[in-house]
């Protein structure tokens, strides 16, 4: 019995610590879970306006789950939290009443994605820190996220098995919506609380670690050969396109996105292993990405002559980012990962700005007309 009460005390203390550290994020997560459960429960008996407002609140507060901890990592000052409340208020004001459309949901998910990358650069904006420390922090964040999601899934499976046994043995059953509500509770309360509880409090105490066992094998003998294979295939295909002069007929955008992901992932996984003997390999990675940005730019230009840049705006923005970040890592000896992550967040936010899109297209059209 003492063990039972001690366990409750320990978990209660952890939950209170999480609420104390991330109060607005936890409040947002709790409210999203409650609202989703209410909508599932009363959707068929309340008027449509209530559902529309509830959905809008869910979307806004779900952004708060990521916005408030990101701002907390950036600065622990109170006014940063007030800025977060103000941003969410503006977001609520500008969102349409009916948020369940593909455009709004896509923009929303991309903003969440940008905030996820903010978790990786926000703690380091005002401090000098090595790339190895940033890489260790990145691994901790990703691992904690995966562990929290897997644990939530395990608990839901156990709950499902238990309910299945009760239904078979004692004819006790639950409506389908209650299973969804339990899943939402595990994801919105347990998983979020677990993730925040595992987030290190003191960034500077994150230790540098060398790879051991599977990490070393994965980096050197799985990821690196995959990079070289992709490198050979991609640039062989580009050479084929150049020789055949078929720029206007082929699309290498998805190939370029995949190669960028593999190349940068390979570079970052090599973080604990870099030494002076690997300089050429580093130059190869970023040099190939810079060459790829030039190739992409040429491909976009040729294809847009037949149509319009409107159709290629996002890939054009990605190409510009790829060229600039490649030059940064090629030319700056102590290039920092925090600016890589920052630039990705910025790229996603800018890509969602319709006003900036219109200005960019206007400038492009004027440049083409001038040429």
mmCIF file of C-alpha atoms in Angstrom:
data_model
loop_
_atom_site.group_PDB
_atom_site.id
_atom_site.type_symbol
_atom_site.label_atom_id
_atom_site.label_comp_id
_atom_site.label_asym_id
_atom_site.label_seq_id
_atom_site.Cartn_x
_atom_site.Cartn_y
_atom_site.Cartn_z
ATOM 1 C CA UNK A 1 0.000 0.000 0.000
ATOM 2 C CA UNK A 2 2.872 2.366 0.809
ATOM 3 C CA UNK A 3 4.323 1.700 -2.639
ATOM 4 C CA UNK A 4 0.978 2.644 -4.218
ATOM 5 C CA UNK A 5 0.793 5.978 -2.360
ATOM 6 C CA UNK A 6 4.466 6.719 -2.990
ATOM 7 C CA UNK A 7 3.907 6.156 -6.726
ATOM 8 C CA UNK A 8 0.942 8.552 -6.705
ATOM 9 C CA UNK A 9 2.984 11.155 -4.810
ATOM 10 C CA UNK A 10 5.891 10.817 -7.233
ATOM 11 C CA UNK A 11 3.709 11.174 -10.320
ATOM 12 C CA UNK A 12 1.744 14.061 -8.756
ATOM 13 C CA UNK A 13 4.995 15.891 -8.073
ATOM 14 C CA UNK A 14 6.161 15.364 -11.653
ATOM 15 C CA UNK A 15 2.867 16.636 -13.070
ATOM 16 C CA UNK A 16 2.991 19.720 -10.847
ATOM 17 C CA UNK A 17 6.571 20.372 -11.956
ATOM 18 C CA UNK A 18 5.521 20.206 -15.601
ATOM 19 C CA UNK A 19 2.571 22.570 -14.975
ATOM 20 C CA UNK A 20 4.899 24.956 -13.159
ATOM 21 C CA UNK A 21 7.429 24.943 -15.992
ATOM 22 C CA UNK A 22 5.015 24.996 -18.963
ATOM 23 C CA UNK A 23 1.680 26.234 -17.555
ATOM 24 C CA UNK A 24 0.212 27.729 -20.740
ATOM 25 C CA UNK A 25 1.285 24.814 -22.937
ATOM 26 C CA UNK A 26 -0.255 22.306 -20.514
ATOM 27 C CA UNK A 27 -3.411 24.405 -20.238
ATOM 28 C CA UNK A 28 -3.658 24.506 -24.043
ATOM 29 C CA UNK A 29 -3.167 20.742 -24.273
ATOM 30 C CA UNK A 30 -5.763 20.081 -21.567
ATOM 31 C CA UNK A 31 -8.319 22.386 -23.218
ATOM 32 C CA UNK A 32 -7.758 20.858 -26.662
ATOM 33 C CA UNK A 33 -8.359 17.393 -25.201
ATOM 34 C CA UNK A 34 -11.508 18.480 -23.338
ATOM 35 C CA UNK A 35 -12.939 20.311 -26.355
ATOM 36 C CA UNK A 36 -12.284 17.373 -28.679
ATOM 37 C CA UNK A 37 -13.964 14.976 -26.247
ATOM 38 C CA UNK A 38 -16.970 17.326 -25.902
ATOM 39 C CA UNK A 39 -17.313 17.704 -29.675
ATOM 40 C CA UNK A 40 -17.249 13.917 -30.090
ATOM 41 C CA UNK A 41 -19.865 13.516 -27.363
ATOM 42 C CA UNK A 42 -22.394 16.197 -28.390
ATOM 43 C CA UNK A 43 -21.716 16.686 -32.104
ATOM 44 C CA UNK A 44 -25.095 15.314 -33.147
ATOM 45 C CA UNK A 45 -27.228 17.215 -30.616
ATOM 46 C CA UNK A 46 -25.867 20.791 -30.678
ATOM 47 C CA UNK A 47 -26.130 23.482 -33.342
ATOM 48 C CA UNK A 48 -23.551 23.879 -36.088
ATOM 49 C CA UNK A 49 -22.267 27.237 -34.813
ATOM 50 C CA UNK A 50 -21.094 25.685 -31.538
ATOM 51 C CA UNK A 51 -19.166 23.027 -33.442
ATOM 52 C CA UNK A 52 -17.547 25.637 -35.714
ATOM 53 C CA UNK A 53 -16.415 27.768 -32.747
ATOM 54 C CA UNK A 54 -15.188 24.691 -30.857
ATOM 55 C CA UNK A 55 -13.174 23.527 -33.886
ATOM 56 C CA UNK A 56 -11.659 26.989 -34.252
ATOM 57 C CA UNK A 57 -10.652 27.037 -30.563
ATOM 58 C CA UNK A 58 -9.158 23.558 -30.923
ATOM 59 C CA UNK A 59 -7.003 24.657 -33.856
ATOM 60 C CA UNK A 60 -5.807 27.823 -32.069
ATOM 61 C CA UNK A 61 -5.056 26.099 -28.760
ATOM 62 C CA UNK A 62 -3.290 23.208 -30.501
ATOM 63 C CA UNK A 63 -0.849 25.784 -31.867
ATOM 64 C CA UNK A 64 -0.342 27.004 -28.278
ATOM 65 C CA UNK A 65 0.889 23.538 -27.250
ATOM 66 C CA UNK A 66 3.960 24.181 -29.427
ATOM 67 C CA UNK A 67 4.164 27.999 -29.300
ATOM 68 C CA UNK A 68 4.386 28.485 -25.527
ATOM 69 C CA UNK A 69 7.214 25.977 -24.842
ATOM 70 C CA UNK A 70 9.115 27.314 -27.877
ATOM 71 C CA UNK A 71 8.876 30.841 -26.466
ATOM 72 C CA UNK A 72 9.829 29.505 -23.015
ATOM 73 C CA UNK A 73 12.986 27.980 -24.494
ATOM 74 C CA UNK A 74 13.730 31.288 -26.201
ATOM 75 C CA UNK A 75 13.292 33.307 -22.999
ATOM 76 C CA UNK A 76 11.755 32.683 -19.587
ATOM 77 C CA UNK A 77 10.613 36.314 -19.226
ATOM 78 C CA UNK A 78 6.919 36.928 -18.552
ATOM 79 C CA UNK A 79 6.419 39.228 -21.509
ATOM 80 C CA UNK A 80 7.341 36.406 -23.902
ATOM 81 C CA UNK A 81 4.359 34.478 -22.547
ATOM 82 C CA UNK A 82 2.184 37.548 -23.072
ATOM 83 C CA UNK A 83 3.464 37.773 -26.647
ATOM 84 C CA UNK A 84 2.398 34.152 -27.118
ATOM 85 C CA UNK A 85 -1.120 34.925 -25.840
ATOM 86 C CA UNK A 86 -1.261 37.922 -28.192
ATOM 87 C CA UNK A 87 -0.133 35.851 -31.191
ATOM 88 C CA UNK A 88 -2.768 33.206 -30.494
ATOM 89 C CA UNK A 89 -5.428 35.925 -30.173
ATOM 90 C CA UNK A 90 -4.437 37.330 -33.558
ATOM 91 C CA UNK A 91 -4.416 33.821 -35.000
ATOM 92 C CA UNK A 92 -7.963 33.260 -33.737
ATOM 93 C CA UNK A 93 -9.069 36.605 -35.205
ATOM 94 C CA UNK A 94 -7.651 35.931 -38.677
ATOM 95 C CA UNK A 95 -8.731 32.302 -38.970
ATOM 96 C CA UNK A 96 -11.978 31.673 -40.859
ATOM 97 C CA UNK A 97 -14.933 30.389 -38.841
ATOM 98 C CA UNK A 98 -14.872 27.081 -40.698
ATOM 99 C CA UNK A 99 -11.296 25.842 -40.155
ATOM 100 C CA UNK A 100 -11.899 22.321 -41.453
ATOM 101 C CA UNK A 101 -10.730 22.950 -44.989
ATOM 102 C CA UNK A 102 -7.579 21.680 -46.651
ATOM 103 C CA UNK A 103 -5.910 25.095 -47.036
ATOM 104 C CA UNK A 104 -6.334 26.160 -43.399
ATOM 105 C CA UNK A 105 -5.307 22.765 -42.045
ATOM 106 C CA UNK A 106 -2.212 22.667 -44.285
ATOM 107 C CA UNK A 107 -1.122 26.153 -43.170
ATOM 108 C CA UNK A 108 -1.742 25.179 -39.549
ATOM 109 C CA UNK A 109 0.309 21.981 -39.750
ATOM 110 C CA UNK A 110 3.178 23.853 -41.415
ATOM 111 C CA UNK A 111 3.164 26.447 -38.611
ATOM 112 C CA UNK A 112 3.348 23.621 -36.061
ATOM 113 C CA UNK A 113 6.221 22.124 -38.061
ATOM 114 C CA UNK A 114 8.034 25.489 -37.944
ATOM 115 C CA UNK A 115 7.545 25.655 -34.161
ATOM 116 C CA UNK A 116 8.905 22.109 -33.821
ATOM 117 C CA UNK A 117 12.130 23.282 -35.448
ATOM 118 C CA UNK A 118 12.081 26.269 -33.071
ATOM 119 C CA UNK A 119 12.536 23.758 -30.218
ATOM 120 C CA UNK A 120 15.927 22.964 -31.751
ATOM 121 C CA UNK A 121 17.304 26.523 -32.053
ATOM 122 C CA UNK A 122 15.471 28.654 -29.480
ATOM 123 C CA UNK A 123 17.570 27.606 -26.414
ATOM 124 C CA UNK A 124 20.823 28.635 -28.134
ATOM 125 C CA UNK A 125 20.014 32.048 -29.602
ATOM 126 C CA UNK A 126 21.874 34.084 -26.985
ATOM 127 C CA UNK A 127 24.681 31.634 -26.149
ATOM 128 C CA UNK A 128 27.705 30.200 -27.912
ATOM 129 C CA UNK A 129 27.564 26.441 -27.977
ATOM 130 C CA UNK A 130 29.136 23.684 -30.041
ATOM 131 C CA UNK A 131 27.327 21.812 -32.775
ATOM 132 C CA UNK A 132 27.850 18.611 -30.830
ATOM 133 C CA UNK A 133 25.861 20.015 -27.897
ATOM 134 C CA UNK A 134 23.103 21.128 -30.274
ATOM 135 C CA UNK A 135 23.095 17.676 -31.885
ATOM 136 C CA UNK A 136 22.814 16.002 -28.462
ATOM 137 C CA UNK A 137 19.915 18.334 -27.597
ATOM 138 C CA UNK A 138 18.247 17.517 -30.930
ATOM 139 C CA UNK A 139 18.547 13.784 -30.294
ATOM 140 C CA UNK A 140 17.080 14.184 -26.790
ATOM 141 C CA UNK A 141 14.072 16.127 -28.116
ATOM 142 C CA UNK A 142 13.375 13.612 -30.894
ATOM 143 C CA UNK A 143 13.877 10.595 -28.619
ATOM 144 C CA UNK A 144 11.602 12.037 -25.913
ATOM 145 C CA UNK A 145 8.909 12.720 -28.495
ATOM 146 C CA UNK A 146 9.086 9.184 -29.873
ATOM 147 C CA UNK A 147 9.141 7.590 -26.397
ATOM 148 C CA UNK A 148 6.101 9.634 -25.292
ATOM 149 C CA UNK A 149 4.143 8.660 -28.407
ATOM 150 C CA UNK A 150 5.091 4.979 -28.132
ATOM 151 C CA UNK A 151 4.126 4.848 -24.431
ATOM 152 C CA UNK A 152 0.756 6.440 -25.225
ATOM 153 C CA UNK A 153 0.223 3.837 -27.933
ATOM 154 C CA UNK A 154 1.162 1.012 -25.564
ATOM 155 C CA UNK A 155 -1.273 2.251 -22.891
ATOM 156 C CA UNK A 156 -4.051 2.536 -25.471
ATOM 157 C CA UNK A 157 -3.390 -1.009 -26.706
ATOM 158 C CA UNK A 158 -3.536 -2.277 -23.106
ATOM 159 C CA UNK A 159 -6.810 -0.396 -22.593
ATOM 160 C CA UNK A 160 -8.217 -1.835 -25.819
ATOM 161 C CA UNK A 161 -7.214 -5.394 -24.862
ATOM 162 C CA UNK A 162 -8.765 -4.922 -21.407
ATOM 163 C CA UNK A 163 -12.049 -3.662 -22.859
ATOM 164 C CA UNK A 164 -12.059 -6.499 -25.398
ATOM 165 C CA UNK A 165 -11.653 -9.032 -22.564
ATOM 166 C CA UNK A 166 -14.450 -7.384 -20.529
ATOM 167 C CA UNK A 167 -16.742 -7.441 -23.538
ATOM 168 C CA UNK A 168 -16.043 -11.110 -24.276
ATOM 169 C CA UNK A 169 -16.235 -12.285 -20.664
ATOM 170 C CA UNK A 170 -18.830 -10.004 -19.060
ATOM 171 C CA UNK A 171 -20.580 -8.324 -22.037
ATOM 172 C CA UNK A 172 -19.339 -4.912 -20.866
ATOM 173 C CA UNK A 173 -18.763 -2.640 -23.854
ATOM 174 C CA UNK A 174 -18.067 0.994 -24.714
ATOM 175 C CA UNK A 175 -19.287 3.092 -27.608
ATOM 176 C CA UNK A 176 -16.743 3.642 -30.373
ATOM 177 C CA UNK A 177 -16.414 7.355 -29.549
ATOM 178 C CA UNK A 178 -15.216 6.531 -26.025
ATOM 179 C CA UNK A 179 -12.228 4.659 -27.440
ATOM 180 C CA UNK A 180 -11.368 7.775 -29.451
ATOM 181 C CA UNK A 181 -11.761 9.931 -26.328
ATOM 182 C CA UNK A 182 -9.379 7.699 -24.366
ATOM 183 C CA UNK A 183 -6.864 7.906 -27.231
ATOM 184 C CA UNK A 184 -7.199 11.712 -27.248
ATOM 185 C CA UNK A 185 -6.644 11.834 -23.476
ATOM 186 C CA UNK A 186 -3.517 9.698 -23.720
ATOM 187 C CA UNK A 187 -2.163 11.781 -26.578
ATOM 188 C CA UNK A 188 -3.208 15.223 -25.359
ATOM 189 C CA UNK A 189 -2.504 14.876 -21.646
ATOM 190 C CA UNK A 190 -0.214 11.912 -20.977
ATOM 191 C CA UNK A 191 2.043 12.172 -24.070
ATOM 192 C CA UNK A 192 2.384 15.962 -23.816
ATOM 193 C CA UNK A 193 3.085 15.824 -20.074
ATOM 194 C CA UNK A 194 5.617 13.032 -20.541
ATOM 195 C CA UNK A 195 7.397 14.910 -23.339
ATOM 196 C CA UNK A 196 7.688 18.141 -21.341
ATOM 197 C CA UNK A 197 8.718 16.287 -18.176
ATOM 198 C CA UNK A 198 11.677 14.701 -20.011
ATOM 199 C CA UNK A 199 12.858 17.975 -21.550
ATOM 200 C CA UNK A 200 16.191 18.966 -19.875
ATOM 201 C CA UNK A 201 15.933 22.034 -17.646
ATOM 202 C CA UNK A 202 19.537 23.144 -18.031
ATOM 203 C CA UNK A 203 20.647 23.274 -21.638
ATOM 204 C CA UNK A 204 24.335 23.763 -20.893
ATOM 205 C CA UNK A 205 24.437 20.501 -18.922
ATOM 206 C CA UNK A 206 23.582 18.406 -21.980
ATOM 207 C CA UNK A 207 26.661 16.234 -22.357
ATOM 208 C CA UNK A 208 28.694 15.535 -25.484
ATOM 209 C CA UNK A 209 28.620 11.825 -26.228
ATOM 210 C CA UNK A 210 30.467 9.649 -28.700
ATOM 211 C CA UNK A 211 28.567 7.040 -30.659
ATOM 212 C CA UNK A 212 28.686 3.502 -29.388
ATOM 213 C CA UNK A 213 27.460 0.332 -31.042
ATOM 214 C CA UNK A 214 24.386 0.841 -33.180
ATOM 215 C CA UNK A 215 24.848 4.606 -33.559
ATOM 216 C CA UNK A 216 28.293 4.158 -35.086
ATOM 217 C CA UNK A 217 27.163 1.291 -37.328
ATOM 218 C CA UNK A 218 24.087 3.201 -38.535
ATOM 219 C CA UNK A 219 26.056 6.377 -39.340
ATOM 220 C CA UNK A 220 29.092 4.823 -41.016
ATOM 221 C CA UNK A 221 27.709 1.707 -42.651
ATOM 222 C CA UNK A 222 24.050 2.465 -43.403
ATOM 223 C CA UNK A 223 23.459 6.214 -43.690
ATOM 224 C CA UNK A 224 26.765 7.162 -45.357
ATOM 225 C CA UNK A 225 26.588 4.495 -48.113
ATOM 226 C CA UNK A 226 22.955 5.520 -48.700
ATOM 227 C CA UNK A 227 24.130 9.096 -49.195
ATOM 228 C CA UNK A 228 26.769 8.085 -51.757
ATOM 229 C CA UNK A 229 24.282 5.904 -53.662
ATOM 230 C CA UNK A 230 21.734 8.731 -53.759
ATOM 231 C CA UNK A 231 24.491 11.196 -54.763
ATOM 232 C CA UNK A 232 25.567 9.007 -57.684
ATOM 233 C CA UNK A 233 22.019 8.344 -58.897
ATOM 234 C CA UNK A 234 20.834 11.948 -58.641
ATOM 235 C CA UNK A 235 23.766 13.594 -60.373
ATOM 236 C CA UNK A 236 23.895 10.852 -63.018
ATOM 237 C CA UNK A 237 20.272 11.665 -63.793
ATOM 238 C CA UNK A 238 21.038 15.411 -63.837
ATOM 239 C CA UNK A 239 23.915 14.765 -66.265
ATOM 240 C CA UNK A 240 21.509 12.773 -68.464
ATOM 241 C CA UNK A 241 19.021 15.662 -68.459
ATOM 242 C CA UNK A 242 21.773 18.147 -69.346
ATOM 243 C CA UNK A 243 23.043 16.011 -72.239
ATOM 244 C CA UNK A 244 19.549 15.456 -73.591
ATOM 245 C CA UNK A 245 18.559 19.118 -73.006
ATOM 246 C CA UNK A 246 15.244 18.011 -71.547
ATOM 247 C CA UNK A 247 14.889 20.574 -68.716
ATOM 248 C CA UNK A 248 11.375 21.484 -69.734
ATOM 249 C CA UNK A 249 10.189 17.882 -69.788
ATOM 250 C CA UNK A 250 11.416 16.494 -66.447
ATOM 251 C CA UNK A 251 10.816 17.347 -62.815
ATOM 252 C CA UNK A 252 13.598 16.705 -60.279
ATOM 253 C CA UNK A 253 11.938 18.554 -57.379
ATOM 254 C CA UNK A 254 11.063 15.478 -55.285
ATOM 255 C CA UNK A 255 14.451 13.900 -55.989
ATOM 256 C CA UNK A 256 16.129 17.114 -54.818
ATOM 257 C CA UNK A 257 14.034 17.248 -51.631
ATOM 258 C CA UNK A 258 14.897 13.634 -50.817
ATOM 259 C CA UNK A 259 18.598 14.161 -51.482
ATOM 260 C CA UNK A 260 18.651 17.299 -49.306
ATOM 261 C CA UNK A 261 17.082 15.378 -46.425
ATOM 262 C CA UNK A 262 19.575 12.497 -46.756
ATOM 263 C CA UNK A 263 22.596 14.797 -47.180
ATOM 264 C CA UNK A 264 21.859 17.063 -44.202
ATOM 265 C CA UNK A 265 20.864 14.059 -42.086
ATOM 266 C CA UNK A 266 24.160 12.362 -42.934
ATOM 267 C CA UNK A 267 26.139 15.510 -42.106
ATOM 268 C CA UNK A 268 24.446 15.890 -38.720
ATOM 269 C CA UNK A 269 24.806 12.222 -37.788
ATOM 270 C CA UNK A 270 28.535 12.591 -38.377
ATOM 271 C CA UNK A 271 28.699 15.385 -35.764
ATOM 272 C CA UNK A 272 30.518 13.401 -33.030
ATOM 273 C CA UNK A 273 32.853 11.857 -35.632
ATOM 274 C CA UNK A 274 34.164 14.919 -37.493
ATOM 275 C CA UNK A 275 37.923 15.533 -37.536
ATOM 276 C CA UNK A 276 40.438 17.134 -39.889
ATOM 277 C CA UNK A 277 40.563 13.988 -42.025
ATOM 278 C CA UNK A 278 36.893 14.412 -42.960
ATOM 279 C CA UNK A 279 37.153 17.916 -44.453
ATOM 280 C CA UNK A 280 36.696 16.694 -48.019
ATOM 281 C CA UNK A 281 33.598 14.720 -47.069
ATOM 282 C CA UNK A 282 32.074 17.795 -45.441
ATOM 283 C CA UNK A 283 32.864 19.881 -48.513
ATOM 284 C CA UNK A 284 31.357 17.178 -50.735
ATOM 285 C CA UNK A 285 28.046 17.241 -48.849
ATOM 286 C CA UNK A 286 27.550 21.014 -48.884
ATOM 287 C CA UNK A 287 29.170 21.462 -52.295
ATOM 288 C CA UNK A 288 26.764 18.942 -53.811
ATOM 289 C CA UNK A 289 23.834 20.736 -52.174
ATOM 290 C CA UNK A 290 24.987 24.081 -53.568
ATOM 291 C CA UNK A 291 25.366 22.539 -57.029
ATOM 292 C CA UNK A 292 21.907 21.029 -56.632
ATOM 293 C CA UNK A 293 20.448 24.460 -55.809
ATOM 294 C CA UNK A 294 21.904 25.847 -59.051
ATOM 295 C CA UNK A 295 20.523 22.875 -60.989
ATOM 296 C CA UNK A 296 17.099 23.311 -59.401
ATOM 297 C CA UNK A 297 17.136 27.031 -60.152
ATOM 298 C CA UNK A 298 17.879 26.374 -63.824
ATOM 299 C CA UNK A 299 15.163 23.703 -63.992
ATOM 300 C CA UNK A 300 12.578 26.029 -62.427
ATOM 301 C CA UNK A 301 13.514 28.893 -64.755
ATOM 302 C CA UNK A 302 13.138 26.774 -67.912
ATOM 303 C CA UNK A 303 9.823 25.266 -66.776
ATOM 304 C CA UNK A 304 8.372 28.626 -65.657
ATOM 305 C CA UNK A 305 8.969 30.161 -69.102
ATOM 306 C CA UNK A 306 6.266 27.888 -70.479
ATOM 307 C CA UNK A 307 3.798 28.520 -67.637
ATOM 308 C CA UNK A 308 4.236 30.886 -64.671
ATOM 309 C CA UNK A 309 6.331 31.108 -61.525
ATOM 310 C CA UNK A 310 3.092 30.861 -59.514
ATOM 311 C CA UNK A 311 3.284 27.095 -59.971
ATOM 312 C CA UNK A 312 6.888 26.944 -58.735
ATOM 313 C CA UNK A 313 6.901 29.496 -55.922
ATOM 314 C CA UNK A 314 7.441 27.068 -53.028
ATOM 315 C CA UNK A 315 10.176 25.057 -54.744
ATOM 316 C CA UNK A 316 11.816 28.365 -55.779
ATOM 317 C CA UNK A 317 11.840 29.469 -52.148
ATOM 318 C CA UNK A 318 13.316 26.102 -51.144
ATOM 319 C CA UNK A 319 15.997 26.447 -53.857
ATOM 320 C CA UNK A 320 16.981 29.902 -52.597
ATOM 321 C CA UNK A 321 17.199 28.595 -49.027
ATOM 322 C CA UNK A 322 19.253 25.580 -50.136
ATOM 323 C CA UNK A 323 21.757 27.775 -51.989
ATOM 324 C CA UNK A 324 22.176 30.193 -49.061
ATOM 325 C CA UNK A 325 22.493 27.540 -46.340
ATOM 326 C CA UNK A 326 24.965 25.568 -48.477
ATOM 327 C CA UNK A 327 27.137 28.652 -48.946
ATOM 328 C CA UNK A 328 26.938 29.339 -45.205
ATOM 329 C CA UNK A 329 28.325 25.908 -44.313
ATOM 330 C CA UNK A 330 30.881 26.017 -47.129
ATOM 331 C CA UNK A 331 32.286 29.457 -46.313
ATOM 332 C CA UNK A 332 31.901 29.735 -42.523
ATOM 333 C CA UNK A 333 34.350 27.527 -40.661
ATOM 334 C CA UNK A 334 32.326 27.427 -37.429
ATOM 335 C CA UNK A 335 28.871 27.304 -39.003
ATOM 336 C CA UNK A 336 26.264 26.554 -36.319
ATOM 337 C CA UNK A 337 23.371 24.129 -36.493
ATOM 338 C CA UNK A 338 21.152 26.651 -34.733
ATOM 339 C CA UNK A 339 21.116 28.823 -37.865
ATOM 340 C CA UNK A 340 20.248 25.779 -39.967
ATOM 341 C CA UNK A 341 17.215 25.060 -37.775
ATOM 342 C CA UNK A 342 16.344 28.759 -37.549
ATOM 343 C CA UNK A 343 16.437 29.091 -41.332
ATOM 344 C CA UNK A 344 14.095 26.096 -41.726
ATOM 345 C CA UNK A 345 11.562 27.664 -39.342
ATOM 346 C CA UNK A 346 11.883 30.973 -41.195
ATOM 347 C CA UNK A 347 11.515 29.242 -44.571
ATOM 348 C CA UNK A 348 8.265 27.565 -43.493
ATOM 349 C CA UNK A 349 6.803 30.795 -42.078
ATOM 350 C CA UNK A 350 7.749 32.821 -45.174
ATOM 351 C CA UNK A 351 6.273 30.171 -47.465
ATOM 352 C CA UNK A 352 2.900 30.753 -45.770
ATOM 353 C CA UNK A 353 2.935 34.525 -46.375
ATOM 354 C CA UNK A 354 0.608 35.243 -49.301
ATOM 355 C CA UNK A 355 1.566 38.924 -49.342
ATOM 356 C CA UNK A 356 5.263 38.082 -49.654
ATOM 357 C CA UNK A 357 4.383 35.565 -52.351
ATOM 358 C CA UNK A 358 2.605 38.234 -54.403
ATOM 359 C CA UNK A 359 5.541 40.668 -54.038
ATOM 360 C CA UNK A 360 8.069 37.986 -55.033
ATOM 361 C CA UNK A 361 6.082 37.011 -58.112
ATOM 362 C CA UNK A 362 5.757 40.663 -59.142
ATOM 363 C CA UNK A 363 9.527 41.190 -58.819
ATOM 364 C CA UNK A 364 10.196 38.024 -60.797
ATOM 365 C CA UNK A 365 7.869 39.077 -63.620
ATOM 366 C CA UNK A 366 9.545 42.485 -63.798
ATOM 367 C CA UNK A 367 12.989 40.846 -63.904
ATOM 368 C CA UNK A 368 11.957 38.489 -66.706
ATOM 369 C CA UNK A 369 10.444 41.368 -68.667
ATOM 370 C CA UNK A 370 13.643 43.400 -68.204
ATOM 371 C CA UNK A 371 15.810 40.515 -69.427
#
